[in-house]
């Protein structure tokens, strides 16, 4: 629901030139780390909605646009409350913390051992340390990692068995959104036409009665 409202609001800002892309990927199904991306770009708006899911009992993170850690932009969730941090990763190390460019829309412990975080930020990264998201249908390379054991909520070395690379998320034009938007528009126009027809018919009947 939140994603739909986000997309529709940005679309209505400038519908004539909007680009809407969407993709979903189970980055690591065994760990239930997933990623959902929605990208909207037009002349007045430039946003990406990022929805990440991962474990609550340890830290987790996803890196964008690369197959290795060094120099990669990543978003991590740490601590018992899922503190969101953006980082430029180092060579097999946590790298440097970046100034936040994301807005946290929601951060929910689902109660089943997993957390869902919804973020928004500009498509364009504020500097070369950040990932700039595409605005055309394509695939993005991803890496992910998690804490090496339950209770490892502080960002630290993940060990050899708790990282994953060679994953891609495919971004496609958000066909479902366009279908829904056109359907709603059709219903609105149809209802207006029916209302107008009934009003005209009612006036004609009144004229006949008057004669």
Coordinates of C-alpha atoms in Angstrom, one line a residue:
X1 CA 0.0 0.0 0.0
X2 CA 2.8 2.4 1.0
X3 CA 4.6 1.6 -2.2
X4 CA 1.5 2.3 -4.4
X5 CA 0.8 5.6 -2.7
X6 CA 4.5 6.6 -3.2
X7 CA 4.5 5.8 -6.9
X8 CA 1.1 7.4 -7.6
X9 CA 2.1 10.6 -5.8
X10 CA 5.3 10.9 -7.8
X11 CA 3.5 10.0 -11.0
X12 CA 0.8 12.7 -10.5
X13 CA 3.6 15.3 -10.0
X14 CA 4.3 15.0 -13.7
X15 CA 2.6 12.1 -15.5
X16 CA 3.6 13.2 -19.1
X17 CA 7.3 12.3 -18.6
X18 CA 7.4 9.8 -15.8
X19 CA 9.6 6.7 -15.9
X20 CA 8.4 3.9 -13.5
X21 CA 10.6 0.9 -13.0
X22 CA 10.2 -2.0 -10.6
X23 CA 12.1 -5.1 -9.5
X24 CA 12.1 -7.7 -6.8
X25 CA 14.8 -10.2 -5.8
X26 CA 15.3 -12.7 -3.1
X27 CA 19.0 -11.8 -2.7
X28 CA 19.6 -14.8 -0.6
X29 CA 16.4 -17.0 -0.2
X30 CA 18.0 -19.2 2.5
X31 CA 18.5 -16.1 4.8
X32 CA 15.3 -14.4 3.7
X33 CA 17.2 -11.3 2.6
X34 CA 15.1 -9.7 -0.1
X35 CA 15.1 -6.4 -2.0
X36 CA 12.2 -4.6 -3.7
X37 CA 13.0 -1.5 -5.8
X38 CA 10.6 1.0 -7.4
X39 CA 12.2 3.9 -9.4
X40 CA 10.2 7.0 -10.5
X41 CA 11.9 9.8 -12.5
X42 CA 10.4 12.8 -14.2
X43 CA 11.1 16.5 -14.6
X44 CA 10.0 17.3 -11.1
X45 CA 10.6 14.1 -9.1
X46 CA 13.6 11.8 -8.9
X47 CA 13.1 9.0 -6.3
X48 CA 13.7 5.4 -5.6
X49 CA 11.8 3.4 -3.0
X50 CA 13.9 0.7 -1.4
X51 CA 12.4 -2.1 0.6
X52 CA 14.8 -4.5 2.3
X53 CA 14.0 -7.5 4.4
X54 CA 16.5 -9.4 6.6
X55 CA 17.0 -11.1 10.0
X56 CA 16.3 -9.3 13.3
X57 CA 18.8 -11.4 15.3
X58 CA 21.9 -10.1 13.5
X59 CA 23.0 -7.3 11.2
X60 CA 22.5 -7.5 7.5
X61 CA 23.3 -5.4 4.5
X62 CA 23.0 -5.1 0.7
X63 CA 25.5 -3.6 -1.7
X64 CA 24.5 -2.1 -5.1
X65 CA 26.2 -2.2 -8.5
X66 CA 29.0 -4.6 -7.8
X67 CA 30.1 -8.2 -7.3
X68 CA 32.7 -7.4 -4.6
X69 CA 32.9 -5.3 -1.5
X70 CA 35.7 -2.8 -2.3
X71 CA 34.3 0.6 -3.1
X72 CA 30.7 -0.6 -3.1
X73 CA 27.8 1.5 -1.8
X74 CA 25.8 -0.5 0.7
X75 CA 22.9 -0.1 3.1
X76 CA 23.1 -1.9 6.4
X77 CA 20.7 -2.6 9.2
X78 CA 22.4 -3.0 12.6
X79 CA 21.5 -3.2 16.3
X80 CA 18.4 -4.6 17.9
X81 CA 16.2 -1.9 16.4
X82 CA 17.6 -2.0 12.9
X83 CA 19.6 1.2 12.6
X84 CA 20.0 2.1 8.9
X85 CA 23.4 3.2 7.7
X86 CA 24.9 3.9 4.3
X87 CA 28.5 2.9 3.7
X88 CA 31.2 2.8 1.2
X89 CA 32.7 -0.7 1.8
X90 CA 36.4 -1.4 1.9
X91 CA 38.3 -4.4 0.8
X92 CA 36.8 -7.1 3.0
X93 CA 36.1 -4.5 5.7
X94 CA 33.1 -2.3 6.7
X95 CA 34.7 0.8 5.1
X96 CA 33.4 4.3 5.9
X97 CA 30.1 5.6 7.1
X98 CA 28.4 8.0 4.6
X99 CA 26.2 10.9 5.4
X100 CA 22.6 9.7 5.2
X101 CA 20.9 10.3 1.9
X102 CA 17.8 8.1 2.6
X103 CA 14.6 8.8 4.4
X104 CA 13.3 6.0 6.5
X105 CA 9.6 5.5 5.7
X106 CA 9.1 2.5 8.0
X107 CA 11.2 0.1 10.0
X108 CA 9.2 -2.9 11.3
X109 CA 10.0 -6.0 13.2
X110 CA 7.6 -8.5 11.6
X111 CA 7.6 -10.7 14.6
X112 CA 8.7 -13.8 12.7
X113 CA 12.5 -13.2 13.0
X114 CA 12.7 -10.8 10.2
X115 CA 12.7 -7.0 9.7
X116 CA 11.2 -5.0 6.8
X117 CA 12.7 -1.6 6.1
X118 CA 11.3 0.9 3.6
X119 CA 13.5 3.8 2.5
X120 CA 13.4 6.5 -0.1
X121 CA 16.2 8.5 -1.7
X122 CA 17.1 10.4 -4.8
X123 CA 18.0 8.3 -7.9
X124 CA 21.1 10.3 -8.3
X125 CA 23.7 9.7 -5.6
X126 CA 25.0 12.9 -3.9
X127 CA 28.6 12.0 -4.8
X128 CA 30.6 9.2 -6.4
X129 CA 30.6 7.4 -3.0
X130 CA 26.9 6.6 -3.5
X131 CA 25.2 4.4 -6.1
X132 CA 23.2 6.2 -8.8
X133 CA 20.2 4.1 -9.8
X134 CA 19.3 3.5 -13.4
X135 CA 16.3 5.0 -15.1
X136 CA 15.9 2.5 -17.9
X137 CA 15.1 -1.2 -17.9
X138 CA 18.3 -3.1 -16.9
X139 CA 19.8 -5.3 -14.2
X140 CA 21.8 -4.3 -11.1
X141 CA 24.5 -6.4 -9.5
X142 CA 24.0 -7.0 -5.8
X143 CA 26.0 -8.4 -2.9
X144 CA 24.7 -9.1 0.6
X145 CA 26.0 -10.2 4.0
X146 CA 24.8 -10.9 7.5
X147 CA 26.3 -11.3 11.0
X148 CA 28.1 -14.6 11.5
X149 CA 25.8 -15.7 14.3
X150 CA 22.6 -15.0 16.2
X151 CA 23.1 -12.0 18.4
X152 CA 25.8 -10.4 16.1
X153 CA 23.9 -7.1 15.7
X154 CA 27.1 -5.0 15.6
X155 CA 28.6 -4.6 12.2
X156 CA 31.7 -6.8 12.0
X157 CA 33.5 -9.5 9.9
X158 CA 30.8 -11.8 8.6
X159 CA 32.9 -14.9 8.0
X160 CA 33.2 -17.0 4.8
X161 CA 29.7 -18.5 5.0
X162 CA 27.7 -15.3 5.6
X163 CA 28.2 -13.3 2.4
X164 CA 26.8 -13.7 -1.1
X165 CA 27.5 -12.2 -4.5
X166 CA 26.9 -12.8 -8.1
X167 CA 23.2 -11.8 -7.7
X168 CA 21.2 -9.4 -10.0
X169 CA 17.9 -7.7 -9.7
X170 CA 16.1 -7.0 -12.9
X171 CA 14.3 -3.7 -13.3
X172 CA 11.3 -3.6 -15.7
X173 CA 8.8 -1.0 -16.6
X174 CA 6.0 -1.1 -14.0
X175 CA 3.3 -2.4 -16.3
X176 CA 0.9 -3.3 -13.5
X177 CA 1.0 0.3 -12.2
X178 CA 0.2 1.7 -15.7
X179 CA -2.7 -0.9 -16.1
X180 CA -4.1 0.1 -12.7
X181 CA -3.8 3.8 -13.4
X182 CA -5.5 3.4 -16.8
X183 CA -8.2 1.2 -15.3
X184 CA -9.0 3.8 -12.5
X185 CA -9.0 6.6 -15.1
X186 CA -11.4 4.6 -17.3
X187 CA -13.7 4.0 -14.4
X188 CA -13.7 7.6 -13.5
X189 CA -14.5 8.7 -17.1
X190 CA -17.1 6.0 -17.5
X191 CA -18.9 7.0 -14.2
X192 CA -18.8 10.7 -15.4
X193 CA -20.3 9.7 -18.7
X194 CA -23.1 7.6 -17.1
X195 CA -23.9 10.5 -14.7
X196 CA -24.1 12.9 -17.7
X197 CA -26.3 10.5 -19.7
X198 CA -28.7 10.1 -16.7
X199 CA -28.9 13.9 -16.2
X200 CA -29.6 14.5 -19.9
X201 CA -32.2 11.7 -20.0
X202 CA -33.9 13.2 -16.9
X203 CA -34.1 16.6 -18.5
X204 CA -35.7 15.1 -21.7
X205 CA -38.3 13.3 -19.6
X206 CA -39.2 16.6 -17.8
X207 CA -39.7 18.4 -21.1
X208 CA -42.0 15.6 -22.4
X209 CA -44.1 15.9 -19.3
X210 CA -44.3 19.6 -19.6
X211 CA -45.6 19.3 -23.2

